[in-house]
Amino acid sequence: MKYLLRHSTRYQYSGPASLSQNEARILPRLLPWQECSNSQLTISPRPDRQRERTDFFGNRVVYFSIESLHDSLDVSVSSEIITHPRPLADIFSGIAWEQAVLELRQDPRRTNRDCLDARLYVLSSPFVYQSAELAEFARSSFSPGRNLIDAVLELNTRIFTEFTYDPEFTTVATPLQDVLASKRGVCQDFAHLAIGCLRSLGLAARYVSGYMETLPPPGQEKLLGADATHAWLAVYVPGWGWLEIDPTNGCVPDERYIVLGWGRDFADVTPLKGVMTGGGEHVLSVAVDVLPQSDTAAGRLV
């Protein structure tokens, strides 16, 4: 699939800010199944300082500071993206989930580098913690000796079918126990919930931030700015790699998904965050477009 990705963020302040320092994670990752080219990042007012780096998790981060009076901040990026099928040929690993837990607990001197790196994603993190309640919810899918991938896919389906998407119910600070008790939330909540369930069993799971092409109702045109950032997760399968799942949509991500970055939870991949001096209250507006591009050589959409 070929896409033009556009992501715009605007902060309007109630008063002037004299200094702001920010980090933006809005440049898509370069992956074996994802190409990114012609990225154009525009920041207004023009930053006094700006540089790009790669963070601990391999995500692309742009640091910038504005050191003069300003009453708004606009950050926009456009990128051309080509996505390919995920590497799923060997997905049907026969490993039981308990064996996966044991491999993650092996002596570091006896395990491979991938498994060692995955251990970071077994630990609790700012928005996702291990708990008996989350483990209990997961156990009906993770029966003794069950194939890891079968259990993960069932958990993915259960969250999709048992929970209600409700953007008015939660905020970024809503505890996981409230999401579990109410069975309501948004994609970020459902990703955190699934990660919490898996980590509570001793498995490794990471948070994935990105985008998904959304289609308009039949017979209607797609509205500009109608797309949004999306969140899903990936679970580590020893001997194979990272399996992505999307509990909000009850599916396994495919070419319609664009990966922005990943980390332990949302705190590690916040699209834009920073600190400022002054500014007072602020109003935030975000617009995202994931636009399929025509294949000019074939004269068709791909």
mmCIF file of C-alpha atoms in Angstrom:
data_model
loop_
_atom_site.group_PDB
_atom_site.id
_atom_site.type_symbol
_atom_site.label_atom_id
_atom_site.label_comp_id
_atom_site.label_asym_id
_atom_site.label_seq_id
_atom_site.Cartn_x
_atom_site.Cartn_y
_atom_site.Cartn_z
ATOM 1 C CA MET A 1 0.000 0.000 0.000
ATOM 2 C CA LYS A 2 1.099 3.561 -0.713
ATOM 3 C CA TYR A 3 -0.009 6.415 1.523
ATOM 4 C CA LEU A 4 0.468 10.108 2.032
ATOM 5 C CA LEU A 5 0.485 10.617 5.791
ATOM 6 C CA ARG A 6 -0.227 14.055 7.254
ATOM 7 C CA HIS A 7 -0.281 14.812 10.985
ATOM 8 C CA SER A 8 -0.879 18.340 12.285
ATOM 9 C CA THR A 9 -0.897 19.515 15.912
ATOM 10 C CA ARG A 10 -1.761 23.022 17.098
ATOM 11 C CA TYR A 11 -1.525 24.506 20.581
ATOM 12 C CA GLN A 12 -3.249 27.851 21.099
ATOM 13 C CA TYR A 13 -2.225 29.566 24.356
ATOM 14 C CA SER A 14 -4.309 32.007 26.401
ATOM 15 C CA GLY A 15 -1.201 34.138 26.969
ATOM 16 C CA PRO A 16 2.302 34.508 25.578
ATOM 17 C CA ALA A 17 4.936 31.863 26.258
ATOM 18 C CA SER A 18 8.540 33.006 26.429
ATOM 19 C CA LEU A 19 10.213 29.604 26.123
ATOM 20 C CA SER A 20 9.154 26.091 25.116
ATOM 21 C CA GLN A 21 11.221 22.947 24.781
ATOM 22 C CA ASN A 22 9.648 19.980 23.027
ATOM 23 C CA GLU A 23 10.126 16.449 21.744
ATOM 24 C CA ALA A 24 8.157 15.200 18.742
ATOM 25 C CA ARG A 25 7.769 11.534 17.856
ATOM 26 C CA ILE A 26 5.837 11.957 14.618
ATOM 27 C CA LEU A 27 8.315 10.603 12.056
ATOM 28 C CA PRO A 28 7.418 6.972 11.143
ATOM 29 C CA ARG A 29 9.965 4.229 11.801
ATOM 30 C CA LEU A 30 11.908 2.587 9.020
ATOM 31 C CA LEU A 31 11.085 -1.140 9.118
ATOM 32 C CA PRO A 32 11.498 -4.178 6.852
ATOM 33 C CA TRP A 33 7.780 -3.936 6.019
ATOM 34 C CA GLN A 34 7.538 -0.118 6.007
ATOM 35 C CA GLU A 35 9.305 2.481 3.865
ATOM 36 C CA CYS A 36 9.196 6.190 4.673
ATOM 37 C CA SER A 37 10.373 8.917 2.303
ATOM 38 C CA ASN A 38 10.046 12.634 1.608
ATOM 39 C CA SER A 39 9.176 13.516 5.196
ATOM 40 C CA GLN A 40 8.638 17.233 5.631
ATOM 41 C CA LEU A 41 8.463 18.592 9.172
ATOM 42 C CA THR A 42 7.172 22.134 9.626
ATOM 43 C CA ILE A 43 7.256 23.962 12.964
ATOM 44 C CA SER A 44 5.827 27.433 13.579
ATOM 45 C CA PRO A 45 7.146 29.654 15.099
ATOM 46 C CA ARG A 46 10.485 28.635 13.626
ATOM 47 C CA PRO A 47 12.591 26.891 16.313
ATOM 48 C CA ASP A 48 15.763 28.478 17.610
ATOM 49 C CA ARG A 49 17.219 24.997 18.094
ATOM 50 C CA GLN A 50 16.307 21.725 16.383
ATOM 51 C CA ARG A 51 17.924 18.307 16.078
ATOM 52 C CA GLU A 52 16.895 14.688 15.448
ATOM 53 C CA ARG A 53 18.012 11.638 17.410
ATOM 54 C CA THR A 54 17.046 8.015 17.941
ATOM 55 C CA ASP A 55 15.743 7.153 21.393
ATOM 56 C CA PHE A 56 16.361 4.031 23.504
ATOM 57 C CA PHE A 57 13.571 2.136 21.711
ATOM 58 C CA GLY A 58 14.765 3.044 18.213
ATOM 59 C CA ASN A 59 12.102 5.690 17.593
ATOM 60 C CA ARG A 60 12.870 8.873 15.668
ATOM 61 C CA VAL A 61 12.721 11.934 17.940
ATOM 62 C CA VAL A 62 12.952 15.600 16.993
ATOM 63 C CA TYR A 63 13.938 17.973 19.776
ATOM 64 C CA PHE A 64 13.234 21.691 19.274
ATOM 65 C CA SER A 65 13.033 24.851 21.348
ATOM 66 C CA ILE A 66 11.382 28.215 20.775
ATOM 67 C CA GLU A 67 13.063 30.974 22.747
ATOM 68 C CA SER A 68 10.975 34.052 21.877
ATOM 69 C CA LEU A 69 7.450 35.174 22.768
ATOM 70 C CA HIS A 70 4.727 33.137 21.055
ATOM 71 C CA ASP A 71 1.021 32.481 21.670
ATOM 72 C CA SER A 72 0.643 29.331 19.559
ATOM 73 C CA LEU A 73 2.618 26.311 18.375
ATOM 74 C CA ASP A 74 1.984 24.445 15.127
ATOM 75 C CA VAL A 75 3.772 21.198 14.296
ATOM 76 C CA SER A 76 2.953 19.322 11.104
ATOM 77 C CA VAL A 77 4.585 16.508 9.187
ATOM 78 C CA SER A 78 3.850 14.864 5.856
ATOM 79 C CA SER A 79 5.456 11.602 4.748
ATOM 80 C CA GLU A 80 5.150 9.207 1.850
ATOM 81 C CA ILE A 81 4.731 5.669 3.165
ATOM 82 C CA ILE A 82 4.862 2.285 1.463
ATOM 83 C CA THR A 83 3.744 -0.694 3.526
ATOM 84 C CA HIS A 84 4.271 -4.380 2.779
ATOM 85 C CA PRO A 85 2.785 -7.550 4.312
ATOM 86 C CA ARG A 86 4.089 -8.316 7.803
ATOM 87 C CA PRO A 87 6.429 -11.346 8.096
ATOM 88 C CA LEU A 88 3.751 -13.893 9.015
ATOM 89 C CA ALA A 89 4.937 -16.976 7.124
ATOM 90 C CA ASP A 90 6.192 -18.737 10.259
ATOM 91 C CA ILE A 91 3.615 -17.354 12.660
ATOM 92 C CA PHE A 92 2.252 -20.720 13.700
ATOM 93 C CA SER A 93 4.881 -21.375 16.329
ATOM 94 C CA GLY A 94 4.179 -24.410 18.459
ATOM 95 C CA ILE A 95 5.509 -22.922 21.706
ATOM 96 C CA ALA A 96 3.236 -23.102 24.755
ATOM 97 C CA TRP A 97 2.780 -19.869 26.661
ATOM 98 C CA GLU A 98 4.369 -21.272 29.847
ATOM 99 C CA GLN A 99 7.474 -22.222 27.870
ATOM 100 C CA ALA A 100 7.664 -18.684 26.538
ATOM 101 C CA VAL A 101 7.604 -17.410 30.128
ATOM 102 C CA LEU A 102 10.408 -19.800 31.083
ATOM 103 C CA GLU A 103 12.558 -18.685 28.158
ATOM 104 C CA LEU A 104 12.143 -15.055 29.187
ATOM 105 C CA ARG A 105 13.338 -16.008 32.688
ATOM 106 C CA GLN A 106 16.433 -17.917 31.578
ATOM 107 C CA ASP A 107 19.891 -17.055 32.819
ATOM 108 C CA PRO A 108 21.112 -14.171 30.584
ATOM 109 C CA ARG A 109 24.236 -16.198 29.790
ATOM 110 C CA ARG A 110 22.102 -18.948 28.245
ATOM 111 C CA THR A 111 19.603 -16.964 26.198
ATOM 112 C CA ASN A 112 19.784 -15.101 22.882
ATOM 113 C CA ARG A 113 19.933 -11.330 22.427
ATOM 114 C CA ASP A 114 16.332 -10.972 21.181
ATOM 115 C CA CYS A 115 14.931 -12.754 24.222
ATOM 116 C CA LEU A 116 17.171 -10.724 26.505
ATOM 117 C CA ASP A 117 15.983 -7.440 24.955
ATOM 118 C CA ALA A 118 12.340 -8.556 25.267
ATOM 119 C CA ARG A 119 12.668 -8.809 29.069
ATOM 120 C CA LEU A 120 12.275 -5.038 29.320
ATOM 121 C CA TYR A 121 8.669 -5.456 28.169
ATOM 122 C CA VAL A 122 7.778 -7.901 30.961
ATOM 123 C CA LEU A 123 8.225 -5.243 33.643
ATOM 124 C CA SER A 124 5.598 -2.793 34.854
ATOM 125 C CA SER A 125 5.761 0.725 33.370
ATOM 126 C CA PRO A 126 4.160 4.127 34.101
ATOM 127 C CA PHE A 127 0.770 3.300 32.522
ATOM 128 C CA VAL A 128 0.852 -0.511 32.669
ATOM 129 C CA TYR A 129 1.391 -2.553 35.824
ATOM 130 C CA GLN A 130 1.184 -6.230 36.656
ATOM 131 C CA SER A 131 -1.749 -7.273 38.841
ATOM 132 C CA ALA A 132 -3.662 -10.336 40.008
ATOM 133 C CA GLU A 133 -6.865 -8.920 38.464
ATOM 134 C CA LEU A 134 -5.318 -8.634 35.011
ATOM 135 C CA ALA A 135 -3.797 -12.113 35.273
ATOM 136 C CA GLU A 136 -7.176 -13.525 36.287
ATOM 137 C CA PHE A 137 -8.880 -11.906 33.296
ATOM 138 C CA ALA A 138 -6.266 -13.389 30.969
ATOM 139 C CA ARG A 139 -6.307 -16.924 32.376
ATOM 140 C CA SER A 140 -9.484 -18.051 30.645
ATOM 141 C CA SER A 141 -7.551 -17.685 27.373
ATOM 142 C CA PHE A 142 -4.243 -18.986 28.737
ATOM 143 C CA SER A 143 -5.159 -22.471 29.867
ATOM 144 C CA PRO A 144 -2.323 -24.862 30.876
ATOM 145 C CA GLY A 145 -0.171 -25.949 27.937
ATOM 146 C CA ARG A 146 -2.025 -23.844 25.374
ATOM 147 C CA ASN A 147 -0.199 -22.598 22.286
ATOM 148 C CA LEU A 148 1.019 -19.045 22.923
ATOM 149 C CA ILE A 149 -0.246 -17.545 19.665
ATOM 150 C CA ASP A 150 -3.672 -19.199 19.977
ATOM 151 C CA ALA A 151 -4.033 -17.777 23.481
ATOM 152 C CA VAL A 152 -2.909 -14.287 22.432
ATOM 153 C CA LEU A 153 -5.337 -14.205 19.511
ATOM 154 C CA GLU A 154 -8.199 -15.295 21.753
ATOM 155 C CA LEU A 155 -7.385 -12.567 24.281
ATOM 156 C CA ASN A 156 -7.348 -10.073 21.407
ATOM 157 C CA THR A 157 -10.818 -11.229 20.307
ATOM 158 C CA ARG A 158 -12.221 -11.176 23.843
ATOM 159 C CA ILE A 159 -11.239 -7.554 24.410
ATOM 160 C CA PHE A 160 -12.722 -6.642 21.038
ATOM 161 C CA THR A 161 -16.046 -8.364 21.735
ATOM 162 C CA GLU A 162 -16.439 -7.716 25.479
ATOM 163 C CA PHE A 163 -15.361 -4.064 25.671
ATOM 164 C CA THR A 164 -17.100 -0.965 24.313
ATOM 165 C CA TYR A 165 -15.266 1.793 22.490
ATOM 166 C CA ASP A 166 -16.169 4.974 24.386
ATOM 167 C CA PRO A 167 -14.019 8.102 23.850
ATOM 168 C CA GLU A 168 -15.895 9.967 26.597
ATOM 169 C CA PHE A 169 -15.161 7.487 29.402
ATOM 170 C CA THR A 170 -11.376 7.610 29.854
ATOM 171 C CA THR A 171 -8.427 9.977 29.839
ATOM 172 C CA VAL A 172 -4.737 9.159 29.599
ATOM 173 C CA ALA A 173 -4.671 8.963 33.410
ATOM 174 C CA THR A 174 -7.573 6.495 33.832
ATOM 175 C CA PRO A 175 -6.307 3.454 35.821
ATOM 176 C CA LEU A 176 -6.414 0.050 34.158
ATOM 177 C CA GLN A 177 -8.621 -1.351 36.910
ATOM 178 C CA ASP A 178 -11.321 1.171 35.907
ATOM 179 C CA VAL A 179 -11.066 0.103 32.265
ATOM 180 C CA LEU A 180 -11.302 -3.557 33.279
ATOM 181 C CA ALA A 181 -14.250 -2.975 35.626
ATOM 182 C CA SER A 182 -16.267 -0.812 33.223
ATOM 183 C CA LYS A 183 -15.235 -2.626 30.022
ATOM 184 C CA ARG A 184 -15.038 0.737 28.257
ATOM 185 C CA GLY A 185 -12.264 2.811 26.757
ATOM 186 C CA VAL A 186 -10.386 3.708 23.577
ATOM 187 C CA CYS A 187 -7.573 2.121 21.579
ATOM 188 C CA GLN A 188 -4.907 3.327 23.993
ATOM 189 C CA ASP A 189 -6.786 1.769 26.931
ATOM 190 C CA PHE A 190 -7.340 -1.544 25.153
ATOM 191 C CA ALA A 191 -3.677 -1.757 24.151
ATOM 192 C CA HIS A 192 -2.591 -1.024 27.731
ATOM 193 C CA LEU A 193 -5.113 -3.566 29.052
ATOM 194 C CA ALA A 194 -3.856 -6.364 26.788
ATOM 195 C CA ILE A 195 -0.239 -5.525 27.627
ATOM 196 C CA GLY A 196 -1.073 -5.593 31.339
ATOM 197 C CA CYS A 197 -2.728 -8.998 30.986
ATOM 198 C CA LEU A 198 0.261 -10.461 29.163
ATOM 199 C CA ARG A 199 2.865 -8.999 31.517
ATOM 200 C CA SER A 200 0.894 -10.207 34.527
ATOM 201 C CA LEU A 201 1.399 -13.743 33.199
ATOM 202 C CA GLY A 202 5.139 -13.172 32.691
ATOM 203 C CA LEU A 203 5.033 -12.531 28.939
ATOM 204 C CA ALA A 204 6.672 -9.657 27.063
ATOM 205 C CA ALA A 205 4.426 -7.122 25.327
ATOM 206 C CA ARG A 206 5.145 -3.659 23.942
ATOM 207 C CA TYR A 207 2.937 -0.689 23.025
ATOM 208 C CA VAL A 208 2.812 0.324 19.353
ATOM 209 C CA SER A 209 1.783 3.808 18.238
ATOM 210 C CA GLY A 210 0.834 4.644 14.682
ATOM 211 C CA TYR A 211 -1.961 5.113 12.216
ATOM 212 C CA MET A 212 -4.592 3.069 10.451
ATOM 213 C CA GLU A 213 -6.412 3.996 7.285
ATOM 214 C CA THR A 214 -10.088 4.551 8.102
ATOM 215 C CA LEU A 215 -12.704 4.240 5.399
ATOM 216 C CA PRO A 216 -15.774 6.510 5.095
ATOM 217 C CA PRO A 217 -19.335 5.110 5.199
ATOM 218 C CA PRO A 218 -20.490 3.602 1.880
ATOM 219 C CA GLY A 219 -21.346 6.266 -0.649
ATOM 220 C CA GLN A 220 -19.653 9.084 1.273
ATOM 221 C CA GLU A 221 -16.401 10.874 0.590
ATOM 222 C CA LYS A 222 -13.541 10.662 3.042
ATOM 223 C CA LEU A 223 -13.285 13.821 5.148
ATOM 224 C CA LEU A 224 -9.889 15.447 5.488
ATOM 225 C CA GLY A 225 -8.645 15.303 9.068
ATOM 226 C CA ALA A 226 -11.027 12.452 9.916
ATOM 227 C CA ASP A 227 -8.315 9.904 10.633
ATOM 228 C CA ALA A 228 -6.567 9.680 14.013
ATOM 229 C CA THR A 229 -3.544 8.234 15.709
ATOM 230 C CA HIS A 230 -4.026 4.605 16.685
ATOM 231 C CA ALA A 231 -2.551 2.230 19.265
ATOM 232 C CA TRP A 232 -2.061 -1.516 19.329
ATOM 233 C CA LEU A 233 0.554 -3.905 20.760
ATOM 234 C CA ALA A 234 3.028 -6.654 19.984
ATOM 235 C CA VAL A 235 3.802 -9.771 22.026
ATOM 236 C CA TYR A 236 7.159 -11.525 21.914
ATOM 237 C CA VAL A 237 7.122 -15.100 20.576
ATOM 238 C CA PRO A 238 10.471 -16.774 21.456
ATOM 239 C CA GLY A 239 12.167 -18.208 18.419
ATOM 240 C CA TRP A 240 10.019 -16.190 16.008
ATOM 241 C CA GLY A 241 9.735 -12.508 16.906
ATOM 242 C CA TRP A 242 7.073 -9.918 17.685
ATOM 243 C CA LEU A 243 3.429 -10.625 16.827
ATOM 244 C CA GLU A 244 1.260 -7.505 16.492
ATOM 245 C CA ILE A 245 -2.399 -7.575 17.538
ATOM 246 C CA ASP A 246 -5.088 -4.878 17.617
ATOM 247 C CA PRO A 247 -7.700 -5.463 20.348
ATOM 248 C CA THR A 248 -9.671 -2.345 19.347
ATOM 249 C CA ASN A 249 -10.496 -3.928 15.987
ATOM 250 C CA GLY A 250 -10.033 -7.591 16.918
ATOM 251 C CA CYS A 251 -7.513 -8.265 14.171
ATOM 252 C CA VAL A 252 -3.845 -8.723 13.312
ATOM 253 C CA PRO A 253 -2.374 -5.534 11.746
ATOM 254 C CA ASP A 254 -1.716 -5.617 8.008
ATOM 255 C CA GLU A 255 -0.659 -3.182 5.273
ATOM 256 C CA ARG A 256 -3.286 -0.639 6.392
ATOM 257 C CA TYR A 257 -1.280 -0.001 9.568
ATOM 258 C CA ILE A 258 1.582 2.512 9.728
ATOM 259 C CA VAL A 259 3.986 2.188 12.661
ATOM 260 C CA LEU A 260 5.085 5.454 14.238
ATOM 261 C CA GLY A 261 7.031 4.000 17.164
ATOM 262 C CA TRP A 262 6.946 1.638 20.118
ATOM 263 C CA GLY A 263 7.853 1.487 23.781
ATOM 264 C CA ARG A 264 6.731 0.155 27.144
ATOM 265 C CA ASP A 265 3.487 2.173 27.012
ATOM 266 C CA PHE A 266 2.057 5.476 25.749
ATOM 267 C CA ALA A 267 4.496 7.517 27.855
ATOM 268 C CA ASP A 268 7.388 6.324 25.663
ATOM 269 C CA VAL A 269 5.785 7.320 22.338
ATOM 270 C CA THR A 270 3.782 10.474 23.089
ATOM 271 C CA PRO A 271 3.601 12.272 19.699
ATOM 272 C CA LEU A 272 4.406 15.708 21.129
ATOM 273 C CA LYS A 273 5.400 16.674 24.649
ATOM 274 C CA GLY A 274 7.332 19.475 26.273
ATOM 275 C CA VAL A 275 7.591 22.201 28.882
ATOM 276 C CA MET A 276 7.124 25.931 28.563
ATOM 277 C CA THR A 277 7.440 29.171 30.492
ATOM 278 C CA GLY A 278 4.216 31.203 30.517
ATOM 279 C CA GLY A 279 1.411 30.548 28.046
ATOM 280 C CA GLY A 280 -1.408 30.093 30.587
ATOM 281 C CA GLU A 281 -4.147 27.681 29.491
ATOM 282 C CA HIS A 282 -4.016 26.036 26.082
ATOM 283 C CA VAL A 283 -6.366 24.520 23.510
ATOM 284 C CA LEU A 284 -5.137 21.488 21.571
ATOM 285 C CA SER A 285 -6.305 20.477 18.096
ATOM 286 C CA VAL A 286 -5.017 17.517 16.075
ATOM 287 C CA ALA A 287 -5.736 16.510 12.470
ATOM 288 C CA VAL A 288 -4.546 13.292 10.827
ATOM 289 C CA ASP A 289 -4.954 12.117 7.240
ATOM 290 C CA VAL A 290 -3.940 8.709 5.891
ATOM 291 C CA LEU A 291 -4.514 9.064 2.161
ATOM 292 C CA PRO A 292 -4.073 6.170 -0.306
ATOM 293 C CA GLN A 293 -1.931 7.207 -3.264
ATOM 294 C CA SER A 294 -2.448 6.204 -6.869
ATOM 295 C CA ASP A 295 0.056 3.976 -8.611
ATOM 296 C CA THR A 296 0.723 6.152 -11.652
ATOM 297 C CA ALA A 297 2.417 3.350 -13.515
ATOM 298 C CA ALA A 298 -0.616 1.079 -13.233
ATOM 299 C CA GLY A 299 -3.249 3.834 -13.148
ATOM 300 C CA ARG A 300 -4.919 2.429 -10.060
ATOM 301 C CA LEU A 301 -4.971 2.671 -6.283
ATOM 302 C CA VAL A 302 -2.698 0.286 -4.420
#
